[in-house]
PDB file of C-alpha atoms in Angstrom:
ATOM      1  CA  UNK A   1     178.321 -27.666  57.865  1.00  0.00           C
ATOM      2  CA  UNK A   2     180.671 -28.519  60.796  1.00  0.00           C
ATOM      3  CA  UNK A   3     182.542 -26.438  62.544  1.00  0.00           C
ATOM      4  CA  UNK A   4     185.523 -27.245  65.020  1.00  0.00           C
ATOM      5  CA  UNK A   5     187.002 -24.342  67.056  1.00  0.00           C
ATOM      6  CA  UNK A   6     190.678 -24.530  68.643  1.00  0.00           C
ATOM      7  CA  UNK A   7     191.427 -23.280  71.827  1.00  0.00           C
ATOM      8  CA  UNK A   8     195.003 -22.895  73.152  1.00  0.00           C
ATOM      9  CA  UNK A   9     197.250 -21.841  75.999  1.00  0.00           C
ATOM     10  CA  UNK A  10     200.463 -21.915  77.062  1.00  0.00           C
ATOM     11  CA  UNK A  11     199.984 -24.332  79.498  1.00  0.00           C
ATOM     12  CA  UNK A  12     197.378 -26.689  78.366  1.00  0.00           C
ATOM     13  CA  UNK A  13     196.594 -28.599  74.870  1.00  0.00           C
ATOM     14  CA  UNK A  14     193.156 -28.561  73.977  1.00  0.00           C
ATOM     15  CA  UNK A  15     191.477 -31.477  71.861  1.00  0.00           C
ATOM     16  CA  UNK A  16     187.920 -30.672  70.673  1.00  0.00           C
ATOM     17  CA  UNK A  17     185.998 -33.901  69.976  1.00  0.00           C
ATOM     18  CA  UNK A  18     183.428 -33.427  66.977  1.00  0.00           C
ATOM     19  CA  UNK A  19     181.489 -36.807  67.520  1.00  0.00           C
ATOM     20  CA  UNK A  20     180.776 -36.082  71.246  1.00  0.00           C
ATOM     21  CA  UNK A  21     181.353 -32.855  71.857  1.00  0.00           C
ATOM     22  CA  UNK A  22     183.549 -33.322  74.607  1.00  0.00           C
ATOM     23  CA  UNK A  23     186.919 -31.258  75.205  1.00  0.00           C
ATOM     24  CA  UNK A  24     190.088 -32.959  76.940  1.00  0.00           C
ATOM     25  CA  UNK A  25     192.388 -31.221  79.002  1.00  0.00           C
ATOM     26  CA  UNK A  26     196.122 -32.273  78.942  1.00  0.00           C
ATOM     27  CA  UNK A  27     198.399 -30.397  80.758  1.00  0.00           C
ATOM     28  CA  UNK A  28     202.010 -30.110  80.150  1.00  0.00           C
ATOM     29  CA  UNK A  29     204.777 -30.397  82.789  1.00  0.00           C
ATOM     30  CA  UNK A  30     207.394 -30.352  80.318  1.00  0.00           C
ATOM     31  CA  UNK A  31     207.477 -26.487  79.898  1.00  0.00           C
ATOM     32  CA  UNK A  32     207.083 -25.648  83.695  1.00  0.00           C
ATOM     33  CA  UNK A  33     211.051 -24.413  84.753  1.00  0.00           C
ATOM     34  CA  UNK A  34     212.192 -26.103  87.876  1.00  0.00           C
ATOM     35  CA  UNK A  35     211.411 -22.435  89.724  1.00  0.00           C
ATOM     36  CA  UNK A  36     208.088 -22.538  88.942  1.00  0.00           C
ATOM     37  CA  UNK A  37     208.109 -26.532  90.169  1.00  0.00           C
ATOM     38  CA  UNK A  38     209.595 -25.556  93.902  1.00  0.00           C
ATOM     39  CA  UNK A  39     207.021 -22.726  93.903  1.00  0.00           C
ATOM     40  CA  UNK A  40     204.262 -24.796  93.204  1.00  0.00           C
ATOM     41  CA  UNK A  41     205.361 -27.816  95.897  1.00  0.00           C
ATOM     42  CA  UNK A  42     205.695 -25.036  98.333  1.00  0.00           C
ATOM     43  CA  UNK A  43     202.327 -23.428  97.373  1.00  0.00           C
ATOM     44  CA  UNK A  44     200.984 -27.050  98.029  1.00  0.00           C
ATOM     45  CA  UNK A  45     202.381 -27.047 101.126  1.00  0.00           C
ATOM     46  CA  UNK A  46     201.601 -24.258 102.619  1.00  0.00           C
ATOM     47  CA  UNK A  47     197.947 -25.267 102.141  1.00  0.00           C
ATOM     48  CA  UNK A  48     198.473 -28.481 104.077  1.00  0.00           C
ATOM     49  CA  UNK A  49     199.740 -26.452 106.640  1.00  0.00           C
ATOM     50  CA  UNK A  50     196.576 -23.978 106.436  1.00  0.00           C
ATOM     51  CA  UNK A  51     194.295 -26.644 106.625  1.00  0.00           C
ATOM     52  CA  UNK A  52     195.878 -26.922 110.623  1.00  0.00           C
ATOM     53  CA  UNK A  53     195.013 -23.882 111.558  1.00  0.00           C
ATOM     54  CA  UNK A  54     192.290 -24.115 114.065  1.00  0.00           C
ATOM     55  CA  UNK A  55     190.174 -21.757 115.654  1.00  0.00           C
ATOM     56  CA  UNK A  56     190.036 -22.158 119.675  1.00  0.00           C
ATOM     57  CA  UNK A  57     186.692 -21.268 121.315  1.00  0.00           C
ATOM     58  CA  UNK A  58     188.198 -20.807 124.956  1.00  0.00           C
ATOM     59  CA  UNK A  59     190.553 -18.026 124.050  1.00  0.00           C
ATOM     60  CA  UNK A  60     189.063 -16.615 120.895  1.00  0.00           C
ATOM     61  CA  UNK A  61     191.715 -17.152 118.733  1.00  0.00           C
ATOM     62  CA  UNK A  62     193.207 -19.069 115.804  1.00  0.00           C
ATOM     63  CA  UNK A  63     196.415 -21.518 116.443  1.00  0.00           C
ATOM     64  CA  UNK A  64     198.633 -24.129 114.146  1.00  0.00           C
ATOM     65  CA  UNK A  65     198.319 -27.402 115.328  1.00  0.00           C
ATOM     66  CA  UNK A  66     201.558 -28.102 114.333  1.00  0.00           C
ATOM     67  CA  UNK A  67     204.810 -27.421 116.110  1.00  0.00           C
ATOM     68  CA  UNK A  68     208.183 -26.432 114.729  1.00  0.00           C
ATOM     69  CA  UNK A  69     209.449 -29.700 115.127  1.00  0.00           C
ATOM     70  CA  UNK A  70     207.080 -31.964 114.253  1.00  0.00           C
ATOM     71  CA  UNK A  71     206.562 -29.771 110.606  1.00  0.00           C
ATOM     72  CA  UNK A  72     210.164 -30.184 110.041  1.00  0.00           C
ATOM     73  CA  UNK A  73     209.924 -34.273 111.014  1.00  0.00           C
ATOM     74  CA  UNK A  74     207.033 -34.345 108.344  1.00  0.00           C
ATOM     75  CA  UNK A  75     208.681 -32.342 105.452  1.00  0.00           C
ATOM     76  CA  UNK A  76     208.235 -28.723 105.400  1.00  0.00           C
ATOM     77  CA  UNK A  77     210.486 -26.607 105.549  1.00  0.00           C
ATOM     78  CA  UNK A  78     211.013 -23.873 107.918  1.00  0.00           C
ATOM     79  CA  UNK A  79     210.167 -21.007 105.127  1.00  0.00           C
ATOM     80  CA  UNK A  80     206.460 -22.807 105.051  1.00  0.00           C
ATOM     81  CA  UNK A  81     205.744 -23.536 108.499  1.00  0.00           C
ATOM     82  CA  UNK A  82     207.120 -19.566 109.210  1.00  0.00           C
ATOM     83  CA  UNK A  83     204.471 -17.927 106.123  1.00  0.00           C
ATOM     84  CA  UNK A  84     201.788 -19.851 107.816  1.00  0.00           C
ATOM     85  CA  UNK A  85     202.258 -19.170 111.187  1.00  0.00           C
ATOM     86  CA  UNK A  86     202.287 -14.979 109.979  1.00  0.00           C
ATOM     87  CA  UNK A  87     199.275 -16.040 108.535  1.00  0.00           C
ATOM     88  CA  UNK A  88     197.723 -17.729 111.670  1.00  0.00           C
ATOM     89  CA  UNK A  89     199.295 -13.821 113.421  1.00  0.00           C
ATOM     90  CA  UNK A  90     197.386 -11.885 111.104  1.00  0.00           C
ATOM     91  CA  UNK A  91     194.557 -13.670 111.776  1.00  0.00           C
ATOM     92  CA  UNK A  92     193.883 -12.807 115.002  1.00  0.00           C
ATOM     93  CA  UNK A  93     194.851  -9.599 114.667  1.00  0.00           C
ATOM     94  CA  UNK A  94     191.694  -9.492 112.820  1.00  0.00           C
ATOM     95  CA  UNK A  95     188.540  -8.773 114.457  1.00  0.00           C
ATOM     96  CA  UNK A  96     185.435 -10.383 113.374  1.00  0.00           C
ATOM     97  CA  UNK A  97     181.949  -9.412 114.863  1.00  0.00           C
ATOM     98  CA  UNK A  98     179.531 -11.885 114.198  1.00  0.00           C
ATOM     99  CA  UNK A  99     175.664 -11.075 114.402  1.00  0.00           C
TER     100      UNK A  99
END
């Protein structure tokens, strides 16, 4: 007796295959609204911009490597380079006490 069991969401089309018992993942871009498309390039962004946040031993404290200008020259807009430099401002505003 076989049994094959569906799994679906809105976002993904699932494909269960009996001889191997492997399941394939196909995602859809179709059904994604052009909002949700910006949001997700920015999101993707703003992670590329994270990932130049440094953390400076001499003064303790957590900077973008990145300037204004040279962001902009790159691609990203003004809105991302501003949420990650609040971010890089909250951070040290946090203190951390290692052991």
């Amino acid at each position: 007796m076989i049994y094959v069991i569906f799994a679906t969401s809105c976002n993904d089309n699932v494909i269960e295959d009996i001889d191997n018992n492997m399941t394939e993942y196909q995602k859809e871009n179709k059904s994604r609204s052009n909002k949700e498309n910006i949001y997700m390039e920015q999101t993707d962004h703003i992670a590329m911009l994270t990932r130049l946040v440094w953390f400076d031993k001499g003064s303790s404290k957590y900077i973008l490597a990145l300037s204004k200008e040279d962001a902009y020259k790159m691609g990203f807009t003004l809105n991302e380079y501003l949420s990650v430099e609040n971010y890089v401002k909250t951070l040290n505003q946090i203190k951390v006490l290692h052991k």
